[in-house]
Amino acid sequence: MRLTGARMVLEALRLEKADLVFGYPGGAVLPLYDQLYDAQVRHIMSRHEQGAIHAADGYSRASGRPGIVFATSGPGATNLVTGIATAYMDSVPMVIFTGQVATPMIGTDAFQEADITGITLPITKHNYLVKDVHELPRIIKEAFYIATTGRCGPVLIDLPRDIQAAEADFRYPQEVFIPGYNPTYQGHPGQIARAAKLLSRARKPVIYAGGGVVYSGAHGELLELAESTGIPVTTTLMGLSGFPGGHDLALGMLGMHGTYWANMAVNDADLLLAVGARFDDRVTGKVSRFAPGAKIIHIDIDPAEIGKNVRVDIPIVGDVRLVLSELLKKTAKADTAVWLEQITEWRRAAPLHYCQDPEGELCPQYVIEKLYEETGGAALITTEVGQHQMWTAQYYRFNHPRSFASSGGLGTMGYGFPASLGMQAARPTELVFCIAGDGSFQMNIQELATAVGYRLPVKVAIINNQYLGMVRQWQQMFYRSRYSSVELQQGPDFVKVAEAYGALGLRAQKPSEVGPALRRAIETDGPVVIDFRVRPEENVFPMVPPGSAINEMIRGESK
Amino acid sequence: MKYVLAVLVENKPGVLARVAGLFSRRGFNIESLAVGRTLDRSLSRMTLEVDADEKTLEQVVKQLNKLINVLKISNLTLEPSVNRELVLIKVRADAVNRSEIQQIAETFRAKIVDVSLQSLIIEVTGNEEKIEAITLLLAHYGILEVARTGKIALLRGSKTTKNGGI
Ligand SMILES: Cc1ncc(C[n+]2csc(CCOP(=O)(O)OP(=O)(O)O)c2C)c(N)n1
Ligand SMILES: [Mg+2]
């Protein structure tokens, strides 16, 4: 079958069973977009390439399938950079096709030329510049394989215009042959046996679960392990949906804004089982004093994560789900009763707290708790970045894997709203909420047009504190309240913005208005923006100040 | 400590940039780097000299392994191996001291490859100590310029670091 390069891309997408592409057209991808005109695959046009790539990321996190993106050369490609880096940091599988100037023009500073393979070298799992159309089928096959296996990540294919137009025989390979790429899935049985032995002997064990649990589909195995051994589980931001938040053994999130009892437990543990987590500095605090008394077992699919930040006693390289199911066969109930009692005491001593005066200013935490109540914890949630993100992690209890998407590694403001569109596109019948900050939402607010245009009925709950709240909190706490460039009082009027785009805009200022606003949003068929006017100077606690160990928390103003 | 790594990579455009970029981005130091094709023209061999502690070295190797175009990494540091570097040294020399310098070169089995009225170019091959020793001696006469290839290395005996016996 002789096909043009552009046609090959669409054929390959069909064979990879891709049903949805996110993108934005331009001169260097005209052949690709011409093929889209009568292709089966759906295309969602964003209003900014960053919106497209975050949407593809959200689609992937909600579905487990790779996100697919098209963008043109030069500015189209560079507009993707933040989204690619976001996906790379959070190990999200994506295949990105960018247009490029024609091969004879490469290197001449041609119109809309940017060296996107050079630019994205450090933020892709791998990338390709296609110089011969005959290689295109193999390259696309490899790209999908690399993106979706081992530790997942974004792969970019740069397609010069003449390659899109050139013809060659198309035979899509069944197999890949990549001699330098060979992920390990099965854990080492000897190491697993040693781990099981340590687990059964531990008196103060804690499971520390990260995004790897969600990505490998190991939530069932994790739950079984926790219940059969009686070991409590704390999760990272990325791991939140990997363990039911309301479970007796759930400690909530650990780290900088983790719960008091999760941090105390990790600090005091004699054994830490790290599962698909990478000891990020937001988790460990001062790393030399992290879990000082604990032996550490680390299960991860990426060997480079093991021993990178902390010393590990038992490394196990492999797929988290496969390793946990092997581990389950060898573990027994541990004697954790006294330990669990101790944790309950910590929980009682310093619960998460805020004070909602029924007639007073609206507390942001109250909005999140109400949102949890009104959705029964069943919604798909994305967040932007800032205080609202941390309150979501603290107060919303996630019970289903892949029900939460947030930019954990890169901390990208502007991620959450477009990501929610991707989640909605992946799971059209489910309720999707984006919990946004008034600052972050404005970074990709233009995607309201995409939501309305494609009938993606996402609900945006803006926790509007009229500040870049997280930055303001740091300035208040560590820079003597010298508020520098953090005020957002000038608006815009988000209700009017929503209406201007053709969405429903609602506002709630009093506690009594929260429930009704949420219910109205949930009952509405289309996209809704709710402007929750919350107390401006509320802070997130507990907080591990930078440079401190995680048991040295500031527990917050008592009210 | 200095480590010598032999890294077998696919001979494709951009591979050197991937390796070099990885080092700079992760804050690893490359002391020297030599690249050349292998018998199999689709592969290149990089010899890297890295100054690092043990933990950093472990990260270097693991991160290199993650590059799709990297096929194999061998740590030659602690294995019996032959290490060589070729150096060209342009040294100040006149009629008075030329023969003296020639004698030094001979002692080190180095070659004089260019002669002018004011200078000589000496080509010397060897391991680090040898190159350091001759450089020190020649510095006495005034070294004008030096060019080095970077270290290359092979395991001693019939053992190889090749990929699948190429
Ligand atoms: C793209 C980007 N720019 C800057 C930052 C730094 N930053 C982190 S949180 C934050 C404030 C976010 O404000 P808002 O969205 O209103 O959330 P809030 O903290 O008020 O809940 C800023 C500026 C960032 N994370 N991402
Ligand atoms: Mg704000």
Short mmCIF file of N, CA and C in Angstrom, two decimals, chain B residues 10-156:
data_model
loop_
_atom_site.label_atom_id
_atom_site.label_comp_id
_atom_site.label_asym_id
_atom_site.label_seq_id
_atom_site.Cartn_x
_atom_site.Cartn_y
_atom_site.Cartn_z
N GLU B 10 24.05 3.57 19.40
CA GLU B 10 23.68 3.52 17.99
C GLU B 10 24.31 4.70 17.28
N ASN B 11 24.83 4.46 16.09
CA ASN B 11 25.48 5.52 15.33
C ASN B 11 24.41 6.30 14.57
N LYS B 12 23.73 7.20 15.30
CA LYS B 12 22.65 7.98 14.71
C LYS B 12 22.86 9.45 15.03
N PRO B 13 22.29 10.34 14.19
CA PRO B 13 22.46 11.76 14.49
C PRO B 13 21.87 12.09 15.86
N GLY B 14 22.52 12.95 16.56
CA GLY B 14 21.96 13.43 17.83
C GLY B 14 22.33 12.59 19.04
N VAL B 15 22.96 11.44 18.85
CA VAL B 15 23.23 10.59 20.00
C VAL B 15 24.26 11.24 20.93
N LEU B 16 25.27 11.85 20.31
CA LEU B 16 26.28 12.53 21.13
C LEU B 16 25.62 13.63 21.96
N ALA B 17 24.70 14.37 21.33
CA ALA B 17 24.00 15.44 22.05
C ALA B 17 23.19 14.86 23.22
N ARG B 18 22.59 13.70 23.01
CA ARG B 18 21.81 13.09 24.10
C ARG B 18 22.70 12.76 25.29
N VAL B 19 23.86 12.18 24.98
CA VAL B 19 24.77 11.78 26.06
C VAL B 19 25.35 13.02 26.75
N ALA B 20 25.84 13.96 25.94
CA ALA B 20 26.45 15.16 26.52
C ALA B 20 25.41 15.95 27.31
N GLY B 21 24.21 16.05 26.74
CA GLY B 21 23.13 16.79 27.40
C GLY B 21 22.77 16.18 28.74
N LEU B 22 22.74 14.87 28.78
CA LEU B 22 22.43 14.17 30.03
C LEU B 22 23.44 14.54 31.12
N PHE B 23 24.71 14.57 30.74
CA PHE B 23 25.75 14.89 31.72
C PHE B 23 25.59 16.31 32.24
N SER B 24 25.41 17.26 31.34
CA SER B 24 25.35 18.65 31.82
C SER B 24 24.09 18.88 32.64
N ARG B 25 22.98 18.30 32.20
CA ARG B 25 21.70 18.56 32.88
C ARG B 25 21.67 17.96 34.27
N ARG B 26 22.32 16.84 34.46
CA ARG B 26 22.30 16.20 35.77
C ARG B 26 23.52 16.58 36.61
N GLY B 27 24.32 17.49 36.08
CA GLY B 27 25.45 17.98 36.85
C GLY B 27 26.58 16.97 36.99
N PHE B 28 26.70 16.07 36.04
CA PHE B 28 27.83 15.13 36.04
C PHE B 28 28.97 15.76 35.25
N ASN B 29 30.21 15.47 35.67
CA ASN B 29 31.36 16.04 34.96
C ASN B 29 32.01 15.05 34.03
N ILE B 30 32.16 15.44 32.77
CA ILE B 30 32.93 14.59 31.84
C ILE B 30 34.35 15.12 31.84
N GLU B 31 35.31 14.23 32.16
CA GLU B 31 36.72 14.63 32.10
C GLU B 31 37.22 14.55 30.67
N SER B 32 36.88 13.44 30.01
CA SER B 32 37.22 13.34 28.60
C SER B 32 36.23 12.43 27.89
N LEU B 33 36.15 12.61 26.59
CA LEU B 33 35.16 11.89 25.80
C LEU B 33 35.76 11.63 24.43
N ALA B 34 35.78 10.38 24.02
CA ALA B 34 36.26 10.04 22.68
C ALA B 34 35.22 9.17 22.00
N VAL B 35 34.92 9.48 20.74
CA VAL B 35 33.87 8.75 20.03
C VAL B 35 34.42 8.26 18.70
N GLY B 36 34.07 7.04 18.33
CA GLY B 36 34.41 6.55 17.00
C GLY B 36 33.53 5.39 16.64
N ARG B 37 33.46 5.12 15.34
CA ARG B 37 32.65 4.00 14.88
C ARG B 37 33.28 2.69 15.32
N THR B 38 32.46 1.65 15.41
CA THR B 38 33.00 0.32 15.69
C THR B 38 33.08 -0.45 14.37
N LEU B 39 33.48 -1.71 14.44
CA LEU B 39 33.52 -2.55 13.23
C LEU B 39 32.16 -2.58 12.57
N ASP B 40 31.13 -2.72 13.41
CA ASP B 40 29.77 -2.61 12.92
C ASP B 40 29.47 -1.13 12.75
N ARG B 41 29.27 -0.70 11.49
CA ARG B 41 29.16 0.72 11.22
C ARG B 41 27.90 1.35 11.81
N SER B 42 26.96 0.52 12.24
CA SER B 42 25.74 1.11 12.80
C SER B 42 25.93 1.46 14.28
N LEU B 43 27.10 1.14 14.83
CA LEU B 43 27.34 1.41 16.24
C LEU B 43 28.57 2.29 16.43
N SER B 44 28.55 3.09 17.47
CA SER B 44 29.73 3.85 17.86
C SER B 44 30.11 3.49 19.28
N ARG B 45 31.38 3.69 19.56
CA ARG B 45 31.84 3.44 20.92
C ARG B 45 32.30 4.77 21.50
N MET B 46 31.77 5.08 22.65
CA MET B 46 32.21 6.29 23.35
C MET B 46 33.04 5.84 24.54
N THR B 47 34.17 6.48 24.73
CA THR B 47 34.91 6.24 25.96
C THR B 47 34.82 7.52 26.78
N LEU B 48 34.26 7.36 27.95
CA LEU B 48 34.03 8.52 28.81
C LEU B 48 34.86 8.39 30.06
N GLU B 49 35.49 9.49 30.42
CA GLU B 49 36.16 9.52 31.71
C GLU B 49 35.34 10.43 32.60
N VAL B 50 34.94 9.92 33.75
CA VAL B 50 34.02 10.65 34.63
C VAL B 50 34.66 10.82 35.99
N ASP B 51 34.62 12.02 36.51
CA ASP B 51 35.11 12.23 37.87
C ASP B 51 33.90 12.30 38.78
N ALA B 52 33.74 11.30 39.62
CA ALA B 52 32.52 11.24 40.43
C ALA B 52 32.74 10.36 41.65
N ASP B 53 31.82 10.49 42.64
CA ASP B 53 31.85 9.52 43.72
C ASP B 53 31.01 8.32 43.30
N GLU B 54 31.03 7.29 44.14
CA GLU B 54 30.42 6.03 43.73
C GLU B 54 28.93 6.16 43.46
N LYS B 55 28.26 6.95 44.32
CA LYS B 55 26.81 7.09 44.19
C LYS B 55 26.46 7.84 42.90
N THR B 56 27.24 8.88 42.61
CA THR B 56 27.01 9.64 41.38
C THR B 56 27.25 8.75 40.17
N LEU B 57 28.32 7.96 40.24
CA LEU B 57 28.61 7.08 39.11
C LEU B 57 27.44 6.13 38.84
N GLU B 58 26.86 5.61 39.93
CA GLU B 58 25.73 4.70 39.77
C GLU B 58 24.58 5.40 39.02
N GLN B 59 24.32 6.66 39.40
CA GLN B 59 23.29 7.44 38.70
C GLN B 59 23.66 7.66 37.24
N VAL B 60 24.94 8.01 36.99
CA VAL B 60 25.38 8.25 35.62
C VAL B 60 25.06 7.02 34.77
N VAL B 61 25.45 5.85 35.28
CA VAL B 61 25.26 4.63 34.51
C VAL B 61 23.77 4.34 34.31
N LYS B 62 22.99 4.50 35.37
CA LYS B 62 21.56 4.23 35.25
C LYS B 62 20.88 5.20 34.29
N GLN B 63 21.24 6.46 34.38
CA GLN B 63 20.61 7.44 33.49
C GLN B 63 21.04 7.22 32.05
N LEU B 64 22.32 6.87 31.84
CA LEU B 64 22.78 6.56 30.48
C LEU B 64 21.99 5.38 29.93
N ASN B 65 21.78 4.39 30.77
CA ASN B 65 21.04 3.21 30.34
C ASN B 65 19.63 3.54 29.89
N LYS B 66 19.07 4.62 30.42
CA LYS B 66 17.70 4.98 30.04
C LYS B 66 17.64 5.58 28.64
N LEU B 67 18.76 6.06 28.13
CA LEU B 67 18.74 6.60 26.77
C LEU B 67 18.50 5.44 25.80
N ILE B 68 17.51 5.62 24.95
CA ILE B 68 17.10 4.54 24.05
C ILE B 68 18.25 4.14 23.12
N ASN B 69 19.10 5.09 22.72
CA ASN B 69 20.16 4.79 21.77
C ASN B 69 21.41 4.19 22.41
N VAL B 70 21.41 4.07 23.73
CA VAL B 70 22.57 3.47 24.40
C VAL B 70 22.33 1.97 24.55
N LEU B 71 23.28 1.18 24.03
CA LEU B 71 23.09 -0.27 24.03
C LEU B 71 23.77 -0.94 25.21
N LYS B 72 24.95 -0.46 25.55
CA LYS B 72 25.69 -1.16 26.58
C LYS B 72 26.68 -0.22 27.25
N ILE B 73 26.85 -0.41 28.54
CA ILE B 73 27.83 0.40 29.27
C ILE B 73 28.74 -0.54 30.05
N SER B 74 30.03 -0.39 29.88
CA SER B 74 30.96 -1.19 30.67
C SER B 74 31.84 -0.27 31.49
N ASN B 75 31.98 -0.61 32.75
CA ASN B 75 32.87 0.14 33.61
C ASN B 75 34.23 -0.53 33.58
N LEU B 76 35.21 0.13 32.93
CA LEU B 76 36.52 -0.49 32.74
C LEU B 76 37.48 -0.15 33.87
N THR B 77 37.03 0.69 34.79
CA THR B 77 37.93 1.24 35.79
C THR B 77 38.67 0.19 36.58
N LEU B 78 37.92 -0.81 37.05
CA LEU B 78 38.53 -1.76 37.96
C LEU B 78 38.94 -3.05 37.27
N GLU B 79 38.71 -3.10 35.97
CA GLU B 79 39.10 -4.29 35.22
C GLU B 79 40.47 -4.05 34.61
N PRO B 80 41.26 -5.12 34.44
CA PRO B 80 42.54 -4.93 33.75
C PRO B 80 42.28 -4.47 32.32
N SER B 81 42.79 -3.29 32.00
CA SER B 81 42.50 -2.77 30.67
C SER B 81 43.67 -1.93 30.18
N VAL B 82 43.71 -1.75 28.87
CA VAL B 82 44.72 -0.90 28.27
C VAL B 82 44.09 0.46 28.03
N ASN B 83 44.70 1.49 28.59
CA ASN B 83 44.18 2.86 28.44
C ASN B 83 45.18 3.68 27.65
N ARG B 84 44.73 4.37 26.63
CA ARG B 84 45.64 5.19 25.85
C ARG B 84 45.01 6.52 25.49
N GLU B 85 45.91 7.48 25.34
CA GLU B 85 45.47 8.77 24.80
C GLU B 85 46.57 9.26 23.88
N LEU B 86 46.18 9.92 22.80
CA LEU B 86 47.18 10.49 21.92
C LEU B 86 47.17 12.01 22.12
N VAL B 87 48.39 12.57 22.26
CA VAL B 87 48.50 14.00 22.52
C VAL B 87 49.50 14.62 21.55
N LEU B 88 49.14 15.76 21.00
CA LEU B 88 50.09 16.54 20.20
C LEU B 88 50.51 17.74 21.04
N ILE B 89 51.83 17.92 21.18
CA ILE B 89 52.32 19.02 22.01
C ILE B 89 53.24 19.91 21.16
N LYS B 90 52.88 21.16 21.05
CA LYS B 90 53.75 22.11 20.34
C LYS B 90 54.61 22.80 21.39
N VAL B 91 55.93 22.63 21.24
CA VAL B 91 56.81 23.14 22.28
C VAL B 91 57.82 24.11 21.67
N ARG B 92 58.18 25.11 22.44
CA ARG B 92 59.18 26.08 21.97
C ARG B 92 60.55 25.38 21.85
N ALA B 93 61.20 25.54 20.72
CA ALA B 93 62.50 24.88 20.55
C ALA B 93 63.34 25.70 19.58
N ASP B 94 64.61 25.89 19.90
CA ASP B 94 65.50 26.58 18.97
C ASP B 94 66.74 25.71 18.73
N ALA B 95 67.69 26.23 17.99
CA ALA B 95 68.86 25.45 17.62
C ALA B 95 69.58 24.92 18.86
N VAL B 96 69.57 25.70 19.93
CA VAL B 96 70.31 25.34 21.13
C VAL B 96 69.72 24.12 21.84
N ASN B 97 68.38 24.11 22.02
CA ASN B 97 67.83 23.02 22.84
C ASN B 97 67.09 21.95 22.04
N ARG B 98 67.09 22.07 20.70
CA ARG B 98 66.29 21.14 19.91
C ARG B 98 66.68 19.68 20.17
N SER B 99 68.00 19.42 20.21
CA SER B 99 68.40 18.01 20.34
C SER B 99 68.10 17.47 21.74
N GLU B 100 68.14 18.36 22.71
CA GLU B 100 67.77 17.98 24.07
C GLU B 100 66.31 17.50 24.12
N ILE B 101 65.47 18.28 23.45
CA ILE B 101 64.04 17.93 23.42
C ILE B 101 63.84 16.62 22.66
N GLN B 102 64.62 16.48 21.56
CA GLN B 102 64.51 15.24 20.79
C GLN B 102 64.82 14.03 21.67
N GLN B 103 65.78 14.20 22.55
CA GLN B 103 66.15 13.10 23.43
C GLN B 103 65.03 12.75 24.40
N ILE B 104 64.42 13.78 24.91
CA ILE B 104 63.28 13.54 25.81
C ILE B 104 62.20 12.76 25.06
N ALA B 105 61.91 13.20 23.85
CA ALA B 105 60.88 12.54 23.04
C ALA B 105 61.23 11.06 22.86
N GLU B 106 62.47 10.82 22.53
CA GLU B 106 62.89 9.43 22.31
C GLU B 106 62.67 8.58 23.56
N THR B 107 63.07 9.14 24.69
CA THR B 107 62.92 8.40 25.94
C THR B 107 61.47 7.97 26.16
N PHE B 108 60.55 8.82 25.74
CA PHE B 108 59.12 8.53 25.93
C PHE B 108 58.53 7.82 24.72
N ARG B 109 59.36 7.43 23.80
CA ARG B 109 58.91 6.85 22.53
C ARG B 109 57.87 7.74 21.86
N ALA B 110 58.12 9.02 21.94
CA ALA B 110 57.25 9.98 21.25
C ALA B 110 57.90 10.34 19.93
N LYS B 111 57.08 10.86 19.01
CA LYS B 111 57.61 11.19 17.68
C LYS B 111 57.61 12.69 17.47
N ILE B 112 58.65 13.16 16.77
CA ILE B 112 58.62 14.56 16.34
C ILE B 112 57.91 14.57 14.99
N VAL B 113 56.82 15.28 14.88
CA VAL B 113 56.06 15.21 13.62
C VAL B 113 56.09 16.53 12.86
N ASP B 114 56.68 17.56 13.47
CA ASP B 114 56.81 18.84 12.76
C ASP B 114 57.95 19.63 13.39
N VAL B 115 58.73 20.27 12.51
CA VAL B 115 59.85 21.07 13.01
C VAL B 115 59.81 22.44 12.36
N SER B 116 59.96 23.48 13.13
CA SER B 116 60.15 24.82 12.57
C SER B 116 61.32 25.47 13.30
N LEU B 117 61.66 26.69 12.93
CA LEU B 117 62.82 27.33 13.54
C LEU B 117 62.60 27.57 15.03
N GLN B 118 61.35 27.86 15.40
CA GLN B 118 61.11 28.17 16.81
C GLN B 118 60.37 27.08 17.58
N SER B 119 59.92 26.02 16.88
CA SER B 119 59.08 25.06 17.60
C SER B 119 59.17 23.65 17.03
N LEU B 120 58.65 22.72 17.85
CA LEU B 120 58.51 21.33 17.43
C LEU B 120 57.10 20.88 17.78
N ILE B 121 56.57 19.93 16.99
CA ILE B 121 55.35 19.26 17.46
C ILE B 121 55.72 17.83 17.81
N ILE B 122 55.35 17.42 19.01
CA ILE B 122 55.65 16.07 19.48
C ILE B 122 54.35 15.30 19.60
N GLU B 123 54.36 14.09 19.04
CA GLU B 123 53.18 13.22 19.14
C GLU B 123 53.50 12.14 20.15
N VAL B 124 52.67 12.08 21.20
CA VAL B 124 52.94 11.07 22.22
C VAL B 124 51.66 10.28 22.52
N THR B 125 51.85 8.98 22.67
CA THR B 125 50.72 8.11 22.99
C THR B 125 51.02 7.41 24.30
N GLY B 126 50.00 7.29 25.14
CA GLY B 126 50.29 6.57 26.37
C GLY B 126 49.18 6.70 27.37
N ASN B 127 49.46 6.21 28.55
CA ASN B 127 48.47 6.36 29.62
C ASN B 127 48.71 7.70 30.32
N GLU B 128 47.90 7.94 31.31
CA GLU B 128 47.90 9.24 31.95
C GLU B 128 49.25 9.64 32.54
N GLU B 129 49.91 8.68 33.24
CA GLU B 129 51.17 9.02 33.92
C GLU B 129 52.22 9.45 32.91
N LYS B 130 52.27 8.67 31.81
CA LYS B 130 53.29 8.96 30.81
C LYS B 130 53.07 10.35 30.23
N ILE B 131 51.83 10.65 29.93
CA ILE B 131 51.54 11.94 29.30
C ILE B 131 51.82 13.08 30.27
N GLU B 132 51.49 12.84 31.52
CA GLU B 132 51.76 13.85 32.53
C GLU B 132 53.27 14.09 32.67
N ALA B 133 54.01 12.98 32.67
CA ALA B 133 55.46 13.09 32.86
C ALA B 133 56.12 13.88 31.73
N ILE B 134 55.78 13.56 30.50
CA ILE B 134 56.43 14.26 29.38
C ILE B 134 55.96 15.72 29.32
N THR B 135 54.70 15.94 29.64
CA THR B 135 54.19 17.31 29.63
C THR B 135 54.97 18.18 30.63
N LEU B 136 55.21 17.58 31.80
CA LEU B 136 55.94 18.29 32.84
C LEU B 136 57.34 18.68 32.37
N LEU B 137 58.00 17.72 31.73
CA LEU B 137 59.35 17.98 31.24
C LEU B 137 59.36 19.05 30.16
N LEU B 138 58.42 18.92 29.23
CA LEU B 138 58.40 19.85 28.10
C LEU B 138 58.02 21.26 28.54
N ALA B 139 57.25 21.33 29.62
CA ALA B 139 56.81 22.64 30.11
C ALA B 139 58.03 23.53 30.41
N HIS B 140 59.09 22.89 30.76
CA HIS B 140 60.35 23.55 31.04
C HIS B 140 60.82 24.41 29.86
N TYR B 141 60.53 23.93 28.64
CA TYR B 141 60.98 24.66 27.44
C TYR B 141 59.92 25.65 26.95
N GLY B 142 58.73 25.50 27.44
CA GLY B 142 57.64 26.37 27.02
C GLY B 142 56.69 25.66 26.05
N ILE B 143 55.54 25.25 26.56
CA ILE B 143 54.56 24.59 25.70
C ILE B 143 53.67 25.66 25.06
N LEU B 144 53.55 25.59 23.72
CA LEU B 144 52.77 26.62 23.01
C LEU B 144 51.31 26.21 22.86
N GLU B 145 51.09 24.92 22.66
CA GLU B 145 49.72 24.46 22.43
C GLU B 145 49.65 22.95 22.62
N VAL B 146 48.49 22.47 23.07
CA VAL B 146 48.31 21.03 23.26
C VAL B 146 46.97 20.60 22.67
N ALA B 147 46.93 19.47 21.99
CA ALA B 147 45.65 18.88 21.55
C ALA B 147 45.62 17.43 22.00
N ARG B 148 44.52 17.02 22.63
CA ARG B 148 44.42 15.65 23.16
C ARG B 148 43.20 14.96 22.58
N THR B 149 43.28 13.66 22.37
CA THR B 149 42.14 12.93 21.80
C THR B 149 41.13 12.52 22.85
N GLY B 150 41.52 12.53 24.11
CA GLY B 150 40.69 11.90 25.13
C GLY B 150 41.04 10.44 25.20
N LYS B 151 40.76 9.87 26.34
CA LYS B 151 41.21 8.50 26.59
C LYS B 151 40.36 7.47 25.85
N ILE B 152 40.99 6.43 25.30
CA ILE B 152 40.26 5.25 24.84
C ILE B 152 40.80 4.04 25.58
N ALA B 153 39.98 3.00 25.67
CA ALA B 153 40.38 1.85 26.49
C ALA B 153 39.78 0.56 25.97
N LEU B 154 40.51 -0.54 26.15
CA LEU B 154 40.00 -1.89 25.85
C LEU B 154 40.37 -2.80 27.01
N LEU B 155 39.48 -3.77 27.27
CA LEU B 155 39.81 -4.78 28.28
C LEU B 155 40.99 -5.61 27.82
N ARG B 156 41.84 -6.04 28.75
CA ARG B 156 42.92 -6.96 28.39
C ARG B 156 42.36 -8.36 28.16
#
